[in-house]
PDB file of C-alpha atoms (C1' of nucleotides) in Angstrom:
ATOM      1  CA  MET Z  21       0.059  -0.139   0.082  1.00 95.00           C
ATOM      2  CA  THR Z  22       1.505   3.424  -0.960  1.00 97.00           C
ATOM      3  CA  ILE Z  23       0.559   6.623   1.062  1.00 97.00           C
ATOM      4  CA  GLY Z  24      -2.650   7.518  -1.053  1.00 97.00           C
ATOM      5  CA  PRO Z  25      -4.419   4.598  -0.197  1.00 97.00           C
ATOM      6  CA  LEU Z  26      -3.175   4.647   3.422  1.00 97.00           C
ATOM      7  CA  SER Z  27      -4.369   8.164   3.627  1.00 97.00           C
ATOM      8  CA  LYS Z  28      -7.870   7.319   2.287  1.00 95.00           C
ATOM      9  CA  GLN Z  29      -8.241   4.442   4.822  1.00 94.00           C
ATOM     10  CA  THR Z  30      -7.382   6.384   7.770  1.00 94.00           C
ATOM     11  CA  GLY Z  31      -8.575   9.740   6.852  1.00 93.00           C
ATOM     12  CA  CYS Z  32      -5.477  10.938   7.653  1.00 95.00           C
ATOM     13  CA  ASN Z  33      -3.963  13.813   5.318  1.00 95.00           C
ATOM     14  CA  ILE Z  34      -1.025  12.572   3.017  1.00 97.00           C
ATOM     15  CA  GLU Z  35       1.081  15.695   4.600  1.00 96.00           C
ATOM     16  CA  THR Z  36       0.430  14.654   7.949  1.00 97.00           C
ATOM     17  CA  ILE Z  37       1.580  11.244   7.305  1.00 97.00           C
ATOM     18  CA  ARG Z  38       4.650  12.367   6.262  1.00 97.00           C
ATOM     19  CA  TYR Z  39       5.015  14.537   9.268  1.00 96.00           C
ATOM     20  CA  TYR Z  40       4.355  11.743  11.645  1.00 96.00           C
ATOM     21  CA  GLU Z  41       7.148  10.159  10.506  1.00 96.00           C
ATOM     22  CA  ARG Z  42       9.344  13.386  10.310  1.00 94.00           C
ATOM     23  CA  ILE Z  43       8.507  13.837  14.024  1.00 94.00           C
ATOM     24  CA  GLY Z  44       9.114   9.847  14.527  1.00 92.00           C
ATOM     25  CA  ILE Z  45       5.855   8.491  15.713  1.00 94.00           C
ATOM     26  CA  MET Z  46       5.305   6.797  12.527  1.00 96.00           C
ATOM     27  CA  PRO Z  47       8.260   4.661  11.702  1.00 95.00           C
ATOM     28  CA  LYS Z  48      10.275   5.093   8.277  1.00 96.00           C
ATOM     29  CA  PRO Z  49       8.550   2.749   6.297  1.00 97.00           C
ATOM     30  CA  PRO Z  50      10.589   0.562   3.446  1.00 97.00           C
ATOM     31  CA  ARG Z  51      10.490   1.937  -0.005  1.00 97.00           C
ATOM     32  CA  THR Z  52       9.822   0.999  -3.734  1.00 96.00           C
ATOM     33  CA  GLU Z  53      13.144   1.268  -5.871  1.00 94.00           C
ATOM     34  CA  GLY Z  54      11.872   4.812  -6.912  1.00 96.00           C
ATOM     35  CA  GLY Z  55      11.725   6.016  -3.368  1.00 96.00           C
ATOM     36  CA  HIS Z  56       7.729   5.884  -2.630  1.00 98.00           C
ATOM     37  CA  ARG Z  57       6.816   4.548   0.688  1.00 98.00           C
ATOM     38  CA  ILE Z  58       5.111   1.225   1.279  1.00 97.00           C
ATOM     39  CA  TYR Z  59       2.867   0.515   4.113  1.00 97.00           C
ATOM     40  CA  ARG Z  60       1.345  -2.899   5.717  1.00 96.00           C
ATOM     41  CA  GLU Z  61      -1.202  -3.511   7.867  1.00 94.00           C
ATOM     42  CA  GLU Z  62       0.907  -2.740  10.936  1.00 93.00           C
ATOM     43  CA  HIS Z  63       1.270   0.725   9.823  1.00 96.00           C
ATOM     44  CA  LEU Z  64      -2.305   1.030   9.144  1.00 96.00           C
ATOM     45  CA  LYS Z  65      -2.903  -0.021  12.688  1.00 92.00           C
ATOM     46  CA  ARG Z  66      -0.515   2.494  14.245  1.00 94.00           C
ATOM     47  CA  LEU Z  67      -1.766   5.399  12.311  1.00 96.00           C
ATOM     48  CA  THR Z  68      -5.643   4.475  13.343  1.00 94.00           C
ATOM     49  CA  PHE Z  69      -4.181   4.502  16.984  1.00 91.00           C
ATOM     50  CA  ILE Z  70      -2.732   7.702  16.483  1.00 95.00           C
ATOM     51  CA  ARG Z  71      -5.815   9.322  14.788  1.00 93.00           C
ATOM     52  CA  ARG Z  72      -8.087   7.939  17.139  1.00 88.00           C
ATOM     53  CA  SER Z  73      -6.231   9.292  20.173  1.00 88.00           C
ATOM     54  CA  ARG Z  74      -5.786  12.705  18.656  1.00 91.00           C
ATOM     55  CA  GLU Z  75      -9.709  12.735  17.823  1.00 86.00           C
ATOM     56  CA  LEU Z  76      -9.992  11.923  21.588  1.00 83.00           C
ATOM     57  CA  GLY Z  77      -7.912  15.124  22.077  1.00 85.00           C
ATOM     58  CA  PHE Z  78      -4.829  13.690  23.482  1.00 87.00           C
ATOM     59  CA  THR Z  79      -1.579  15.813  22.418  1.00 90.00           C
ATOM     60  CA  LEU Z  80       1.036  14.372  20.023  1.00 94.00           C
ATOM     61  CA  ASP Z  81       3.270  13.788  23.170  1.00 91.00           C
ATOM     62  CA  GLN Z  82       0.781  12.184  24.974  1.00 89.00           C
ATOM     63  CA  VAL Z  83       0.126   9.818  22.052  1.00 91.00           C
ATOM     64  CA  ARG Z  84       4.083   9.408  22.018  1.00 92.00           C
ATOM     65  CA  ASN Z  85       3.699   7.856  25.424  1.00 86.00           C
ATOM     66  CA  LEU Z  86       0.959   5.662  24.722  1.00 85.00           C
ATOM     67  CA  LEU Z  87       2.800   4.375  21.893  1.00 87.00           C
ATOM     68  CA  MET Z  88       6.257   3.902  24.167  1.00 85.00           C
ATOM     69  CA  LEU Z  89       3.862   1.832  26.565  1.00 79.00           C
ATOM     70  CA  VAL Z  90       2.325  -0.265  23.403  1.00 79.00           C
ATOM     71  CA  ASP Z  91       5.637  -0.594  22.012  1.00 79.00           C
ATOM     72  CA  GLY Z  92       7.667  -1.852  24.991  1.00 70.00           C
ATOM     73  CA  ASP Z  93       4.419  -3.997  25.617  1.00 61.00           C
ATOM     74  CA  ASP Z  94       5.635  -4.064  29.382  1.00 65.00           C
ATOM     75  CA  PHE Z  95       3.432  -1.531  29.968  1.00 68.00           C
ATOM     76  CA  THR Z  96       1.004  -1.663  32.928  1.00 73.00           C
ATOM     77  CA  CYS Z  97      -2.886  -1.197  32.448  1.00 78.00           C
ATOM     78  CA  ASP Z  98      -2.790   1.276  35.277  1.00 80.00           C
ATOM     79  CA  GLU Z  99      -0.300   3.318  33.477  1.00 81.00           C
ATOM     80  CA  VAL Z 100      -2.666   3.766  30.556  1.00 82.00           C
ATOM     81  CA  LYS Z 101      -5.605   4.264  32.891  1.00 85.00           C
ATOM     82  CA  THR Z 102      -3.839   7.110  34.772  1.00 86.00           C
ATOM     83  CA  MET Z 103      -2.801   8.899  31.539  1.00 85.00           C
ATOM     84  CA  THR Z 104      -6.424   8.842  30.382  1.00 87.00           C
ATOM     85  CA  LEU Z 105      -8.133   9.676  33.516  1.00 89.00           C
ATOM     86  CA  ASP Z 106      -5.882  12.410  33.557  1.00 88.00           C
ATOM     87  CA  HIS Z 107      -6.587  13.519  30.181  1.00 88.00           C
ATOM     88  CA  ALA Z 108     -10.467  13.281  30.863  1.00 89.00           C
ATOM     89  CA  ASP Z 109      -9.797  15.643  33.920  1.00 89.00           C
ATOM     90  CA  ASP Z 110      -8.286  18.107  31.663  1.00 86.00           C
ATOM     91  CA  VAL Z 111     -11.135  17.677  29.324  1.00 88.00           C
ATOM     92  CA  HIS Z 112     -13.706  18.187  31.994  1.00 90.00           C
ATOM     93  CA  ARG Z 113     -11.990  21.382  32.891  1.00 87.00           C
ATOM     94  CA  LYS Z 114     -11.999  22.721  29.555  1.00 86.00           C
ATOM     95  CA  ILE Z 115     -15.710  21.814  29.646  1.00 89.00           C
ATOM     96  CA  ALA Z 116     -16.327  23.854  32.449  1.00 88.00           C
ATOM     97  CA  ASP Z 117     -14.333  26.967  31.355  1.00 84.00           C
ATOM     98  CA  LEU Z 118     -16.152  26.920  28.143  1.00 86.00           C
ATOM     99  CA  LYS Z 119     -19.497  26.740  29.737  1.00 89.00           C
ATOM    100  CA  LYS Z 120     -18.340  29.970  31.957  1.00 84.00           C
ATOM    101  CA  MET Z 121     -17.645  31.613  28.299  1.00 82.00           C
ATOM    102  CA  GLU Z 122     -20.715  30.878  26.815  1.00 86.00           C
ATOM    103  CA  ARG Z 123     -22.720  31.990  29.728  1.00 85.00           C
ATOM    104  CA  VAL Z 124     -20.976  35.399  29.651  1.00 83.00           C
ATOM    105  CA  LEU Z 125     -21.137  35.737  25.814  1.00 84.00           C
ATOM    106  CA  LYS Z 126     -25.094  35.000  26.213  1.00 87.00           C
ATOM    107  CA  ASP Z 127     -25.330  37.399  29.244  1.00 84.00           C
ATOM    108  CA  MET Z 128     -23.799  39.967  27.066  1.00 83.00           C
ATOM    109  CA  VAL Z 129     -25.973  39.518  24.047  1.00 84.00           C
ATOM    110  CA  SER Z 130     -29.094  39.608  26.338  1.00 84.00           C
ATOM    111  CA  GLN Z 131     -28.426  43.081  27.415  1.00 80.00           C
ATOM    112  CA  CYS Z 132     -28.692  43.975  23.900  1.00 75.00           C
ATOM    113  CA  ASN Z 133     -32.111  44.906  22.298  1.00 68.00           C
ATOM    114  CA  ARG Z 134     -31.626  47.924  20.489  1.00 62.00           C
ATOM    115  CA  GLY Z 135     -31.204  48.127  16.715  1.00 57.00           C
ATOM    116  CA  ASP Z 136     -28.092  50.050  15.244  1.00 54.00           C
ATOM    117  CA  VAL Z 137     -27.336  52.618  18.205  1.00 55.00           C
ATOM    118  CA  PRO Z 138     -23.446  53.028  18.390  1.00 58.00           C
ATOM    119  CA  ASP Z 139     -23.932  52.480  21.949  1.00 67.00           C
ATOM    120  CA  CYS Z 140     -23.266  48.731  22.509  1.00 75.00           C
ATOM    121  CA  PRO Z 141     -23.656  47.020  25.808  1.00 76.00           C
ATOM    122  CA  VAL Z 142     -21.466  44.240  24.543  1.00 76.00           C
ATOM    123  CA  ILE Z 143     -18.621  46.461  23.677  1.00 77.00           C
ATOM    124  CA  ASP Z 144     -19.036  47.934  27.184  1.00 77.00           C
ATOM    125  CA  ALA Z 145     -18.842  44.472  28.437  1.00 76.00           C
ATOM    126  CA  LEU Z 146     -15.593  43.923  26.839  1.00 77.00           C
ATOM    127  CA  PHE Z 147     -14.039  47.156  28.323  1.00 76.00           C
ATOM    128  CA  GLN Z 148     -14.711  46.138  31.844  1.00 71.00           C
ATOM    129  CA  THR Z 149     -11.552  45.303  33.608  1.00 57.00           C
ATOM    130  CA  ARG Z 150     -13.435  42.840  36.035  1.00 49.00           C
ATOM    131  CA  ALA Z 151     -12.646  39.395  34.744  1.00 45.00           C
ATOM    132  CA  CYS Z 152     -15.993  37.596  34.838  1.00 46.00           C
ATOM    133  CA  LEU Z 153     -14.223  34.371  34.211  1.00 42.00           C
ATOM    134  CA  SER Z 154     -11.366  32.812  36.479  1.00 42.00           C
TER     135      SER Z 154
ATOM    136  CA  MET B 287       3.575  54.220  32.296  1.00 95.00           C
ATOM    137  CA  THR B 288       6.049  52.138  30.766  1.00 97.00           C
ATOM    138  CA  ILE B 289       5.482  48.607  29.572  1.00 97.00           C
ATOM    139  CA  GLY B 290       6.212  46.975  32.595  1.00 97.00           C
ATOM    140  CA  PRO B 291       3.320  48.579  34.972  1.00 97.00           C
ATOM    141  CA  LEU B 292       0.893  47.977  31.655  1.00 97.00           C
ATOM    142  CA  SER B 293       2.112  44.520  31.757  1.00 97.00           C
ATOM    143  CA  LYS B 294       1.177  44.227  35.689  1.00 95.00           C
ATOM    144  CA  GLN B 295      -2.238  46.089  35.635  1.00 94.00           C
ATOM    145  CA  THR B 296      -3.508  43.886  32.593  1.00 94.00           C
ATOM    146  CA  GLY B 297      -1.982  40.857  33.451  1.00 93.00           C
ATOM    147  CA  CYS B 298      -0.779  40.784  29.863  1.00 96.00           C
ATOM    148  CA  ASN B 299       2.960  39.538  29.229  1.00 95.00           C
ATOM    149  CA  ILE B 300       5.217  42.157  28.106  1.00 97.00           C
ATOM    150  CA  GLU B 301       6.575  40.195  25.065  1.00 96.00           C
ATOM    151  CA  THR B 302       2.938  39.861  24.122  1.00 97.00           C
ATOM    152  CA  ILE B 303       2.115  43.690  24.624  1.00 97.00           C
ATOM    153  CA  ARG B 304       5.324  44.116  21.753  1.00 96.00           C
ATOM    154  CA  TYR B 305       3.715  41.195  19.583  1.00 96.00           C
ATOM    155  CA  TYR B 306       0.452  42.880  19.679  1.00 96.00           C
ATOM    156  CA  GLU B 307       1.950  46.177  18.683  1.00 96.00           C
ATOM    157  CA  ARG B 308       4.070  44.501  15.781  1.00 94.00           C
ATOM    158  CA  ILE B 309       0.949  43.055  14.461  1.00 93.00           C
ATOM    159  CA  GLY B 310      -0.772  46.005  14.507  1.00 92.00           C
ATOM    160  CA  ILE B 311      -3.995  45.680  17.236  1.00 94.00           C
ATOM    161  CA  MET B 312      -2.005  47.974  19.371  1.00 96.00           C
ATOM    162  CA  PRO B 313      -1.215  51.198  18.429  1.00 95.00           C
ATOM    163  CA  LYS B 314       2.682  52.255  18.299  1.00 96.00           C
ATOM    164  CA  PRO B 315       2.695  54.453  21.452  1.00 97.00           C
ATOM    165  CA  PRO B 316       5.324  57.438  21.908  1.00 97.00           C
ATOM    166  CA  ARG B 317       8.966  56.815  23.152  1.00 97.00           C
ATOM    167  CA  THR B 318      11.127  58.565  25.777  1.00 96.00           C
ATOM    168  CA  GLU B 319      14.295  59.973  24.204  1.00 94.00           C
ATOM    169  CA  GLY B 320      15.911  56.743  24.905  1.00 95.00           C
ATOM    170  CA  GLY B 321      13.420  54.724  23.258  1.00 96.00           C
ATOM    171  CA  HIS B 322      10.973  52.989  26.016  1.00 97.00           C
ATOM    172  CA  ARG B 323       7.455  52.940  25.118  1.00 98.00           C
ATOM    173  CA  ILE B 324       5.193  55.424  27.021  1.00 97.00           C
ATOM    174  CA  TYR B 325       1.356  54.100  27.419  1.00 97.00           C
ATOM    175  CA  ARG B 326      -1.603  56.232  28.675  1.00 95.00           C
ATOM    176  CA  GLU B 327      -5.175  55.212  29.807  1.00 94.00           C
ATOM    177  CA  GLU B 328      -6.237  54.883  26.209  1.00 93.00           C
ATOM    178  CA  HIS B 329      -3.520  52.232  25.967  1.00 96.00           C
ATOM    179  CA  LEU B 330      -4.564  50.496  29.072  1.00 96.00           C
ATOM    180  CA  LYS B 331      -8.220  50.374  27.981  1.00 92.00           C
ATOM    181  CA  ARG B 332      -7.445  48.883  24.709  1.00 94.00           C
ATOM    182  CA  LEU B 333      -5.153  46.400  25.719  1.00 96.00           C
ATOM    183  CA  THR B 334      -7.849  45.351  28.643  1.00 93.00           C
ATOM    184  CA  PHE B 335     -10.543  45.188  25.775  1.00 90.00           C
ATOM    185  CA  ILE B 336      -8.114  42.730  24.073  1.00 94.00           C
ATOM    186  CA  ARG B 337      -7.370  40.625  26.605  1.00 93.00           C
ATOM    187  CA  ARG B 338     -10.924  40.099  27.605  1.00 86.00           C
ATOM    188  CA  SER B 339     -12.045  39.416  24.424  1.00 86.00           C
ATOM    189  CA  ARG B 340      -9.108  36.724  24.143  1.00 90.00           C
ATOM    190  CA  GLU B 341     -10.313  35.201  27.605  1.00 83.00           C
ATOM    191  CA  LEU B 342     -13.782  34.841  26.096  1.00 81.00           C
ATOM    192  CA  GLY B 343     -12.226  33.101  23.271  1.00 83.00           C
ATOM    193  CA  PHE B 344     -12.468  35.478  20.206  1.00 86.00           C
ATOM    194  CA  THR B 345      -9.529  34.952  17.805  1.00 90.00           C
ATOM    195  CA  LEU B 346      -7.157  37.760  17.388  1.00 94.00           C
ATOM    196  CA  ASP B 347      -8.867  38.256  14.156  1.00 91.00           C
ATOM    197  CA  GLN B 348     -12.536  38.646  15.677  1.00 88.00           C
ATOM    198  CA  VAL B 349     -10.554  41.252  17.942  1.00 90.00           C
ATOM    199  CA  ARG B 350      -9.556  43.124  15.141  1.00 91.00           C
ATOM    200  CA  ASN B 351     -12.993  43.208  13.676  1.00 85.00           C
ATOM    201  CA  LEU B 352     -14.403  44.284  16.900  1.00 83.00           C
ATOM    202  CA  LEU B 353     -11.713  46.863  17.186  1.00 86.00           C
ATOM    203  CA  MET B 354     -12.513  48.349  13.845  1.00 84.00           C
ATOM    204  CA  LEU B 355     -16.256  48.370  14.931  1.00 77.00           C
ATOM    205  CA  VAL B 356     -15.190  50.265  17.920  1.00 77.00           C
ATOM    206  CA  ASP B 357     -12.566  52.698  16.392  1.00 78.00           C
ATOM    207  CA  GLY B 358     -14.732  53.194  13.410  1.00 68.00           C
ATOM    208  CA  ASP B 359     -17.640  54.157  15.841  1.00 62.00           C
ATOM    209  CA  ASP B 360     -19.891  53.807  13.049  1.00 65.00           C
ATOM    210  CA  PHE B 361     -20.732  50.458  14.191  1.00 68.00           C
ATOM    211  CA  THR B 362     -24.018  49.148  14.670  1.00 73.00           C
ATOM    212  CA  CYS B 363     -25.154  47.143  17.681  1.00 77.00           C
ATOM    213  CA  ASP B 364     -26.397  44.510  15.531  1.00 80.00           C
ATOM    214  CA  GLU B 365     -23.048  43.875  13.871  1.00 80.00           C
ATOM    215  CA  VAL B 366     -21.500  43.286  17.279  1.00 82.00           C
ATOM    216  CA  LYS B 367     -24.363  41.142  18.570  1.00 85.00           C
ATOM    217  CA  THR B 368     -23.880  39.075  15.417  1.00 86.00           C
ATOM    218  CA  MET B 369     -20.479  38.337  15.724  1.00 84.00           C
ATOM    219  CA  THR B 370     -20.919  37.509  19.718  1.00 86.00           C
ATOM    220  CA  LEU B 371     -23.752  35.380  18.840  1.00 89.00           C
ATOM    221  CA  ASP B 372     -21.616  33.456  16.117  1.00 88.00           C
ATOM    222  CA  HIS B 373     -19.001  32.895  18.583  1.00 87.00           C
ATOM    223  CA  ALA B 374     -21.310  31.775  21.154  1.00 89.00           C
ATOM    224  CA  ASP B 375     -22.559  29.141  18.792  1.00 90.00           C
ATOM    225  CA  ASP B 376     -18.664  28.022  18.393  1.00 86.00           C
ATOM    226  CA  VAL B 377     -18.393  27.684  21.777  1.00 88.00           C
ATOM    227  CA  HIS B 378     -21.518  25.773  22.130  1.00 91.00           C
ATOM    228  CA  ARG B 379     -20.153  23.388  19.562  1.00 88.00           C
ATOM    229  CA  LYS B 380     -16.796  23.015  21.158  1.00 86.00           C
ATOM    230  CA  ILE B 381     -18.669  22.011  24.300  1.00 89.00           C
ATOM    231  CA  ALA B 382     -20.691  19.538  22.628  1.00 89.00           C
ATOM    232  CA  ASP B 383     -17.442  17.911  20.906  1.00 85.00           C
ATOM    233  CA  LEU B 384     -15.603  18.065  24.540  1.00 87.00           C
ATOM    234  CA  LYS B 385     -18.592  16.285  26.089  1.00 90.00           C
ATOM    235  CA  LYS B 386     -18.457  13.762  23.656  1.00 86.00           C
ATOM    236  CA  MET B 387     -14.959  13.054  24.009  1.00 84.00           C
ATOM    237  CA  GLU B 388     -15.132  12.988  27.716  1.00 87.00           C
ATOM    238  CA  ARG B 389     -17.686  10.234  27.497  1.00 86.00           C
ATOM    239  CA  VAL B 390     -15.683   7.986  25.741  1.00 84.00           C
ATOM    240  CA  LEU B 391     -12.848   8.344  27.667  1.00 85.00           C
ATOM    241  CA  LYS B 392     -14.743   7.556  30.631  1.00 87.00           C
ATOM    242  CA  ASP B 393     -16.403   4.482  29.140  1.00 85.00           C
ATOM    243  CA  MET B 394     -12.838   3.207  28.175  1.00 84.00           C
ATOM    244  CA  VAL B 395     -11.660   3.753  31.662  1.00 84.00           C
ATOM    245  CA  SER B 396     -14.850   2.089  33.036  1.00 84.00           C
ATOM    246  CA  GLN B 397     -13.669  -1.183  30.871  1.00 81.00           C
ATOM    247  CA  CYS B 398     -10.886  -1.260  33.018  1.00 76.00           C
ATOM    248  CA  ASN B 399     -10.581  -3.041  36.354  1.00 68.00           C
ATOM    249  CA  ARG B 400      -7.532  -5.000  36.015  1.00 62.00           C
ATOM    250  CA  GLY B 401      -4.425  -4.361  38.018  1.00 57.00           C
ATOM    251  CA  ASP B 402      -1.314  -4.326  36.123  1.00 54.00           C
ATOM    252  CA  VAL B 403      -2.021  -6.614  33.164  1.00 54.00           C
ATOM    253  CA  PRO B 404      -0.545  -5.878  29.984  1.00 58.00           C
ATOM    254  CA  ASP B 405      -3.464  -6.495  27.984  1.00 67.00           C
ATOM    255  CA  CYS B 406      -5.441  -3.269  28.386  1.00 75.00           C
ATOM    256  CA  PRO B 407      -9.164  -2.330  27.377  1.00 76.00           C
ATOM    257  CA  VAL B 408      -8.157   1.471  26.861  1.00 77.00           C
ATOM    258  CA  ILE B 409      -5.396   0.530  24.262  1.00 78.00           C
ATOM    259  CA  ASP B 410      -7.641  -1.837  22.617  1.00 77.00           C
ATOM    260  CA  ALA B 411     -10.272   0.658  22.395  1.00 77.00           C
ATOM    261  CA  LEU B 412      -7.654   3.421  20.913  1.00 79.00           C
ATOM    262  CA  PHE B 413      -6.941   0.477  18.303  1.00 77.00           C
ATOM    263  CA  GLN B 414     -10.420   0.447  16.925  1.00 72.00           C
ATOM    264  CA  THR B 415     -10.952   1.970  13.631  1.00 58.00           C
ATOM    265  CA  ARG B 416     -14.554   2.764  14.529  1.00 50.00           C
ATOM    266  CA  ALA B 417     -14.793   6.514  15.118  1.00 45.00           C
ATOM    267  CA  CYS B 418     -16.908   7.019  18.205  1.00 47.00           C
ATOM    268  CA  LEU B 419     -16.854  10.797  17.953  1.00 44.00           C
ATOM    269  CA  SER B 420     -17.976  12.516  14.628  1.00 43.00           C
TER     270      SER B 420
ATOM    271  C1'  DT E 234      28.526  62.435  40.237  1.00 79.01           C
ATOM    272  C1'  DA E 235      29.480  57.712  39.645  1.00 79.01           C
ATOM    273  C1'  DT E 236      27.694  53.337  39.344  1.00 79.01           C
ATOM    274  C1'  DG E 237      25.092  49.167  39.682  1.00 79.01           C
ATOM    275  C1'  DG E 238      21.176  46.328  38.299  1.00 79.01           C
ATOM    276  C1'  DG E 239      16.706  46.188  37.227  1.00 79.01           C
ATOM    277  C1'  DA E 240      13.807  47.422  33.265  1.00 79.01           C
ATOM    278  C1'  DC E 241      13.739  48.067  28.517  1.00 79.01           C
ATOM    279  C1'  DC E 242      15.032  47.583  23.611  1.00 79.01           C
ATOM    280  C1'  DT E 243      15.401  44.869  18.894  1.00 79.01           C
ATOM    281  C1'  DG E 244      15.683  40.891  16.470  1.00 79.01           C
ATOM    282  C1'  DT E 245      15.348  36.362  15.955  1.00 79.01           C
ATOM    283  C1'  DA E 246      14.007  31.271  16.610  1.00 79.01           C
ATOM    284  C1'  DG E 247      11.086  28.166  18.716  1.00 79.01           C
ATOM    285  C1'  DT E 248       6.190  26.031  20.232  1.00 79.01           C
ATOM    286  C1'  DT E 249       2.178  22.857  18.507  1.00 79.01           C
ATOM    287  C1'  DG E 250       0.232  20.213  15.119  1.00 79.01           C
ATOM    288  C1'  DG E 251      -0.529  20.425  11.237  1.00 79.01           C
ATOM    289  C1'  DT E 252      -1.219  22.951   5.703  1.00 79.01           C
ATOM    290  C1'  DA E 253       0.688  24.553   1.413  1.00 79.01           C
ATOM    291  C1'  DC E 254       2.998  25.124  -1.987  1.00 79.01           C
ATOM    292  C1'  DA E 255       7.186  24.546  -5.900  1.00 79.01           C
ATOM    293  C1'  DG E 256       9.530  21.887  -8.306  1.00 79.01           C
ATOM    294  C1'  DG E 257      11.097  17.763  -9.578  1.00 79.01           C
ATOM    295  C1'  DT E 258      10.512  12.245 -10.167  1.00 79.01           C
ATOM    296  C1'  DT E 259       8.262   7.508 -10.641  1.00 79.01           C
ATOM    297  C1'  DC E 260       4.640   4.577 -11.678  1.00 79.01           C
ATOM    298  C1'  DA E 261       1.345   2.475 -14.366  1.00 79.01           C
ATOM    299  C1'  DA E 262      -2.700   2.503 -17.719  1.00 79.01           C
ATOM    300  C1'  DG E 263      -3.516   2.709 -22.429  1.00 79.01           C
TER     301       DG E 263
ATOM    302  C1'  DC G 242       6.501   5.110 -25.485  1.00 79.01           C
ATOM    303  C1'  DT G 243       3.610   8.390 -23.891  1.00 79.01           C
ATOM    304  C1'  DT G 244       1.108  10.916 -20.374  1.00 79.01           C
ATOM    305  C1'  DG G 245      -0.899  12.288 -16.447  1.00 79.01           C
ATOM    306  C1'  DA G 246      -1.503  10.945 -11.342  1.00 79.01           C
ATOM    307  C1'  DA G 247       0.554  10.017  -7.592  1.00 79.01           C
ATOM    308  C1'  DC G 248       4.630  10.545  -5.512  1.00 79.01           C
ATOM    309  C1'  DC G 249       8.992  12.647  -3.799  1.00 79.01           C
ATOM    310  C1'  DT G 250      11.956  16.527  -0.784  1.00 79.01           C
ATOM    311  C1'  DG G 251      12.469  20.949   1.121  1.00 79.01           C
ATOM    312  C1'  DT G 252      10.666  25.146   2.541  1.00 79.01           C
ATOM    313  C1'  DA G 253       7.459  28.277   4.330  1.00 79.01           C
ATOM    314  C1'  DC G 254       3.440  29.480   6.452  1.00 79.01           C
ATOM    315  C1'  DC G 255      -0.670  29.464  10.065  1.00 79.01           C
ATOM    316  C1'  DA G 256      -2.203  31.065  15.333  1.00 79.01           C
ATOM    317  C1'  DA G 257      -0.975  33.380  19.527  1.00 79.01           C
ATOM    318  C1'  DC G 258       2.645  33.474  21.732  1.00 79.01           C
ATOM    319  C1'  DT G 259       6.887  32.638  24.511  1.00 79.01           C
ATOM    320  C1'  DA G 260      11.829  32.847  24.989  1.00 79.01           C
ATOM    321  C1'  DC G 261      16.245  34.080  24.314  1.00 79.01           C
ATOM    322  C1'  DA G 262      20.815  36.616  23.159  1.00 79.01           C
ATOM    323  C1'  DG G 263      22.829  40.701  23.452  1.00 79.01           C
ATOM    324  C1'  DG G 264      22.698  45.365  23.927  1.00 79.01           C
ATOM    325  C1'  DT G 265      21.070  50.091  25.939  1.00 79.01           C
ATOM    326  C1'  DC G 266      18.422  53.083  29.349  1.00 79.01           C
ATOM    327  C1'  DC G 267      16.995  54.807  33.479  1.00 79.01           C
ATOM    328  C1'  DC G 268      17.027  56.189  38.179  1.00 79.01           C
ATOM    329  C1'  DA G 269      18.174  55.533  43.044  1.00 79.01           C
ATOM    330  C1'  DT G 270      21.429  55.210  46.142  1.00 79.01           C
ATOM    331  C1'  DA G 271      26.617  55.960  48.068  1.00 79.01           C
TER     332       DA G 271
END
DNA sequence: TATGGGACCTGTAGTTGGTACAGGTTCAAG
DNA sequence: CTTGAACCTGTACCAACTACAGGTCCCATA
């Protein structure tokens, strides 16, 4: 399988696959005489793993760690569980932050019922020093 | 006021203030003979506006637009309201995505009650092609 | 008035996670 | 044997900053 089909099967951009190789989270695959990359099932699996982890919001650094655990196959289920829980916490905090943001934005807008007067409560709110978030 | 005090009063990094000047969303301030930047109340206000908008998740491009509306002071309340509502929608979508993420992560972890066996349901889940998000 | 050191200056490079070319080569179908 | 799609490398770019290095300025204190 060349890079094109791999790209199609994983939904991962060709440039991105080459980027993953460059930064070392995908292995350098064998090549044809002419220099084209040839991938096999194992590459497909690994790239799927990476994409899936990224979809779930793991950073490439976290993915790297997960892959090290997998590669070493001396990982403990516990290590992986811990990483995942930590990450779940991050996501949870992010949700909370965004909810605050949303509330503030909606509040600002709800102050606004005038049509086209150049005296806008949203703008006023943005000029407030008081941090509503945090 | 020099850049240090401005930084302290806004909570905005000195390097960031200079960056904002470079990209043109903060105006070039007057200087002392020796070349130190001197800021006044108006700069403090503007920077506060920028930081507050950024805190609320507006991109610098959106901030630029908001500032254009403010500067021109021919903006209509409606334009600002629209921008803010659009942005609130973005935030809303982001929250939904993160919630899905969180659910998948928690589900993965809940499969995991073994101690240190190198056969981990989380890893298995990450190897699944099936996209649970999307 | 000299001086020490903290605050400031410019310019460049690095970060994350990719994307977007340009300009050239290879592969495979017809 | 030709043609054009797919591939190659290398570099530059995106947001939104941050982090130096290496030099200058300012002002409080002795």
